[in-house]
Short mmCIF file of C-alpha atoms in Angstrom, two decimals:
data_model
loop_
_atom_site.label_atom_id
_atom_site.label_comp_id
_atom_site.label_asym_id
_atom_site.label_seq_id
_atom_site.Cartn_x
_atom_site.Cartn_y
_atom_site.Cartn_z
CA UNK H 1132 0.00 0.00 0.00
CA UNK H 1133 1.80 3.06 -1.31
CA UNK H 1134 0.65 5.90 0.92
CA UNK H 1135 2.70 8.51 -0.91
CA UNK H 1136 2.78 8.43 -4.68
CA UNK H 1137 4.66 10.30 -7.33
CA UNK H 1138 3.00 9.26 -10.54
CA UNK H 1139 5.54 10.77 -12.90
CA UNK H 1140 8.76 8.76 -12.82
CA UNK H 1141 10.54 11.32 -14.95
CA UNK H 1142 10.27 14.89 -16.18
CA UNK H 1143 12.31 16.91 -18.66
CA UNK H 1144 12.26 20.69 -18.61
CA UNK H 1145 14.13 23.34 -20.54
CA UNK H 1146 16.54 25.50 -18.58
CA UNK H 1147 14.89 28.68 -17.33
CA UNK H 1148 11.39 27.22 -17.44
CA UNK H 1149 9.29 26.04 -14.53
CA UNK H 1150 9.51 22.49 -13.21
CA UNK H 1151 6.43 21.13 -11.49
CA UNK H 1152 6.71 17.90 -9.55
CA UNK H 1153 3.60 16.31 -8.12
CA UNK H 1154 2.88 14.10 -5.15
CA UNK H 1155 -0.32 12.49 -3.90
CA UNK H 1156 -0.99 10.89 -0.54
CA UNK H 1157 -3.75 8.78 0.90
CA UNK H 1158 -3.31 9.00 4.67
CA UNK H 1159 -5.30 11.91 6.12
CA UNK H 1160 -3.20 11.72 9.30
CA UNK H 1161 -0.18 13.14 7.48
CA UNK H 1162 0.34 16.72 8.59
CA UNK H 1163 3.88 17.52 7.56
CA UNK H 1164 5.34 17.20 4.10
CA UNK H 1165 8.84 17.54 2.75
CA UNK H 1166 10.70 17.48 -0.52
CA UNK H 1167 14.15 16.00 -0.84
CA UNK H 1168 16.59 16.02 -3.71
CA UNK H 1169 18.80 13.02 -4.29
CA UNK H 1170 21.76 12.25 -6.50
CA UNK H 1171 22.77 8.64 -7.24
CA UNK H 1172 24.73 6.95 -4.46
CA UNK H 1173 24.16 9.89 -2.11
CA UNK H 1174 21.79 10.57 0.74
CA UNK H 1175 18.78 12.83 0.21
CA UNK H 1176 19.19 16.56 0.72
CA UNK H 1177 16.36 18.51 2.32
CA UNK H 1178 14.81 21.15 0.07
CA UNK H 1179 11.63 22.51 1.56
CA UNK H 1180 8.80 21.51 3.84
CA UNK H 1181 5.24 22.50 4.57
CA UNK H 1182 2.93 22.01 7.50
CA UNK H 1183 -0.69 21.11 6.95
CA UNK H 1184 -1.77 24.42 8.44
CA UNK H 1185 -0.36 26.15 5.38
CA UNK H 1186 -1.11 25.84 1.70
CA UNK H 1187 2.09 27.37 0.38
CA UNK H 1188 5.70 27.72 1.39
CA UNK H 1189 8.36 29.46 -0.60
CA UNK H 1190 12.15 29.39 -0.37
CA UNK H 1191 14.03 31.05 -3.16
CA UNK H 1192 13.39 29.22 -6.42
CA UNK H 1193 11.42 26.49 -4.65
CA UNK H 1194 7.76 26.69 -3.74
CA UNK H 1195 5.65 23.91 -2.32
CA UNK H 1196 1.87 23.95 -2.60
CA UNK H 1197 -0.43 21.81 -0.49
CA UNK H 1198 -4.02 21.00 -1.34
CA UNK H 1199 -5.35 19.10 1.66
CA UNK H 1200 -8.77 18.42 0.22
CA UNK H 1201 -7.20 16.76 -2.80
CA UNK H 1202 -4.40 15.19 -0.73
CA UNK H 1203 -1.97 16.61 -3.23
CA UNK H 1204 1.22 18.60 -3.04
CA UNK H 1205 3.50 19.97 -5.67
CA UNK H 1206 6.98 21.41 -5.88
CA UNK H 1207 7.62 24.28 -8.26
CA UNK H 1208 11.14 25.16 -9.29
CA UNK H 1209 11.53 28.38 -11.18
CA UNK H 1210 13.68 29.09 -13.03
CA UNK H 1211 14.97 25.56 -13.51
CA UNK H 1212 18.71 25.12 -13.78
CA UNK H 1213 20.80 22.20 -15.08
CA UNK H 1214 22.10 21.66 -11.54
CA UNK H 1215 18.56 20.86 -10.47
CA UNK H 1216 18.74 17.60 -12.40
CA UNK H 1217 18.29 14.87 -9.80
CA UNK H 1218 15.65 12.58 -8.34
CA UNK H 1219 13.10 14.37 -6.18
CA UNK H 1220 11.27 12.59 -3.39
CA UNK H 1221 8.30 13.85 -1.48
CA UNK H 1222 7.87 12.58 2.05
CA UNK H 1223 5.04 12.74 4.53
CA UNK H 1224 4.95 12.51 8.27
CA UNK H 1225 2.17 12.06 10.76
CA UNK H 1226 3.72 14.66 13.02
CA UNK H 1227 3.63 13.48 16.56
CA UNK H 1228 5.44 10.47 17.91
CA UNK H 1229 8.39 9.18 16.02
CA UNK H 1230 8.13 11.64 13.14
CA UNK H 1231 8.91 8.86 10.73
CA UNK H 1232 8.71 9.66 7.06
CA UNK H 1233 6.94 7.82 4.30
CA UNK H 1234 8.65 8.52 1.00
CA UNK H 1235 7.16 8.68 -2.44
CA UNK H 1236 8.60 6.76 -5.35
CA UNK H 1237 10.56 9.68 -6.73
CA UNK H 1238 10.58 11.73 -9.92
CA UNK H 1239 13.72 12.07 -11.98
CA UNK H 1240 14.04 15.65 -13.18
CA UNK H 1241 16.25 16.48 -16.11
CA UNK H 1242 16.83 20.13 -16.88
CA UNK H 1243 18.04 20.61 -20.41
CA UNK H 1244 20.53 23.35 -21.14
CA UNK L 937 25.37 22.34 10.62
CA UNK L 938 23.27 19.17 10.82
CA UNK L 939 25.80 16.86 9.20
CA UNK L 940 25.33 13.11 9.29
CA UNK L 941 28.08 10.73 8.29
CA UNK L 942 28.03 7.05 7.47
CA UNK L 943 30.83 4.55 7.44
CA UNK L 944 31.71 2.71 5.34
CA UNK L 945 30.46 4.31 2.15
CA UNK L 946 30.56 0.97 0.41
CA UNK L 947 31.27 -2.59 1.42
CA UNK L 948 31.51 -5.92 -0.34
CA UNK L 949 31.20 -9.06 1.73
CA UNK L 950 30.75 -12.77 1.31
CA UNK L 951 27.42 -14.45 1.88
CA UNK L 952 27.00 -15.52 5.50
CA UNK L 953 29.16 -12.82 7.03
CA UNK L 954 27.98 -9.88 9.11
CA UNK L 955 28.46 -6.24 8.22
CA UNK L 956 28.26 -3.23 10.52
CA UNK L 957 27.34 0.22 9.27
CA UNK L 958 27.85 3.28 11.44
CA UNK L 959 25.78 6.45 11.40
CA UNK L 960 26.99 9.53 13.23
CA UNK L 961 25.54 12.96 13.77
CA UNK L 962 28.60 15.18 13.68
CA UNK L 963 27.42 18.51 15.02
CA UNK L 964 24.19 17.83 16.85
CA UNK L 965 22.65 15.36 19.22
CA UNK L 966 20.17 13.07 17.56
CA UNK L 967 17.24 12.07 19.69
CA UNK L 968 16.05 9.74 16.98
CA UNK L 969 17.80 7.98 14.14
CA UNK L 970 16.23 6.17 11.25
CA UNK L 971 17.49 3.46 8.92
CA UNK L 972 16.30 3.17 5.33
CA UNK L 973 17.15 0.96 2.42
CA UNK L 974 16.78 1.79 -1.23
CA UNK L 975 16.77 -0.66 -4.11
CA UNK L 976 17.71 0.64 -7.57
CA UNK L 977 15.14 3.03 -9.00
CA UNK L 978 12.88 2.56 -6.00
CA UNK L 979 11.84 4.65 -3.06
CA UNK L 980 13.49 4.86 0.33
CA UNK L 981 11.90 2.26 2.57
CA UNK L 982 12.02 2.86 6.30
CA UNK L 983 13.44 -0.15 8.10
CA UNK L 984 13.50 0.97 11.70
CA UNK L 985 13.42 3.88 14.11
CA UNK L 986 15.78 4.04 17.03
CA UNK L 987 15.96 6.26 20.07
CA UNK L 988 19.06 6.57 22.15
CA UNK L 989 19.21 4.01 24.90
CA UNK L 990 16.13 2.08 23.89
CA UNK L 991 15.26 -0.74 21.54
CA UNK L 992 14.63 0.04 17.91
CA UNK L 993 11.15 -0.08 16.46
CA UNK L 994 11.10 -2.09 13.26
CA UNK L 995 8.74 -1.63 10.36
CA UNK L 996 6.51 -4.46 9.32
CA UNK L 997 8.37 -7.08 7.34
CA UNK L 998 11.83 -6.13 8.59
CA UNK L 999 13.55 -8.92 10.52
CA UNK L 1000 14.88 -7.49 13.74
CA UNK L 1001 17.19 -10.45 14.30
CA UNK L 1002 18.76 -9.95 10.92
CA UNK L 1003 19.10 -6.18 11.03
CA UNK L 1004 20.45 -5.36 14.47
CA UNK L 1005 20.29 -1.72 15.43
CA UNK L 1006 22.14 -0.19 18.34
CA UNK L 1007 21.76 3.44 19.34
CA UNK L 1008 24.29 3.67 22.11
CA UNK L 1009 24.69 7.42 22.23
CA UNK L 1010 23.05 10.60 21.00
CA UNK L 1011 25.51 10.78 18.12
CA UNK L 1012 25.93 7.16 17.03
CA UNK L 1013 23.70 4.43 15.71
CA UNK L 1014 24.85 1.21 14.12
CA UNK L 1015 23.11 -1.21 11.78
CA UNK L 1016 24.49 -4.74 11.63
CA UNK L 1017 23.35 -6.95 8.80
CA UNK L 1018 23.82 -10.46 10.16
CA UNK L 1019 24.40 -13.52 8.00
CA UNK L 1020 24.16 -11.39 4.89
CA UNK L 1021 22.76 -12.85 1.68
CA UNK L 1022 22.86 -11.51 -1.88
CA UNK L 1023 19.27 -10.27 -1.55
CA UNK L 1024 20.46 -7.94 1.24
CA UNK L 1025 22.52 -6.06 -1.32
CA UNK L 1026 21.14 -2.56 -1.29
CA UNK L 1027 21.83 1.07 -0.51
CA UNK L 1028 21.41 1.70 3.20
CA UNK L 1029 20.82 5.25 4.38
CA UNK L 1030 20.52 6.59 7.89
CA UNK L 1031 19.01 9.83 9.04
CA UNK L 1032 18.95 11.70 12.29
CA UNK L 1033 16.52 14.04 13.88
CA UNK L 1034 17.05 16.53 16.67
CA UNK L 1035 14.42 17.12 19.25
CA UNK L 1036 13.76 20.58 17.91
CA UNK L 1037 12.94 20.18 14.26
CA UNK L 1038 10.86 17.77 12.30
CA UNK L 1039 13.38 17.55 9.50
CA UNK L 1040 15.56 14.49 9.23
CA UNK L 1041 19.13 14.96 8.11
CA UNK L 1042 20.41 12.15 5.97
CA UNK L 1043 23.76 10.48 5.75
CA UNK L 1044 25.44 9.85 2.40
CA UNK L 1045 24.45 6.19 2.37
CA UNK L 1046 26.29 2.87 2.33
CA UNK L 1047 26.31 0.59 -0.68
CA UNK L 1048 26.31 -3.05 0.45
CA UNK L 1049 27.08 -5.79 -2.02
CA UNK L 1050 26.85 -9.38 -0.83
CA UNK L 1051 28.54 -11.91 -3.07
#
């Protein structure tokens, strides 16, 4: 049972354009969401997070949107740069307790120069 | 800040041997550490959660006698893969969380290959 899903395994975007990565979840108990960037054979690097009390969080070129009613979040990267090419994972947490994360399946982003 | 290291970064071992992987939080005290494994082109799957000084909590389907976790201090957790088999070959990643923030900080991972 995949509680966090990223339905697009890959995405190609032209440099300078917007990249939109999507993530859906099924567990209504999730109240904290994160995006991580990962290169092969490396650990994930934290990008941005959002609490369920918000619907948007912005940090530089990265913006995360949360639609609780649709159980959907998205990561916008604008403008996209070749260095953004990596695998992006969304993760969800149920907040209290152990704060364990459930990761999505990942989307490989390729930014074309 | 918030640096997590893992050692070794890669290891090759023979089937039947045991392998220990260390995870250290270098500049903060980790109240909780997590162990994940990732198969090629797949997601990160949480194996277990460990709190300093207490027994680890394993996710469903993870054999606790095979994957021994010790969290002896606030800066060190170890994962020992006992009697390793080729199907245990994977990328093992640890993460650490402080008591203040929800974010987990991840180590660089350890590539285990069992021959």
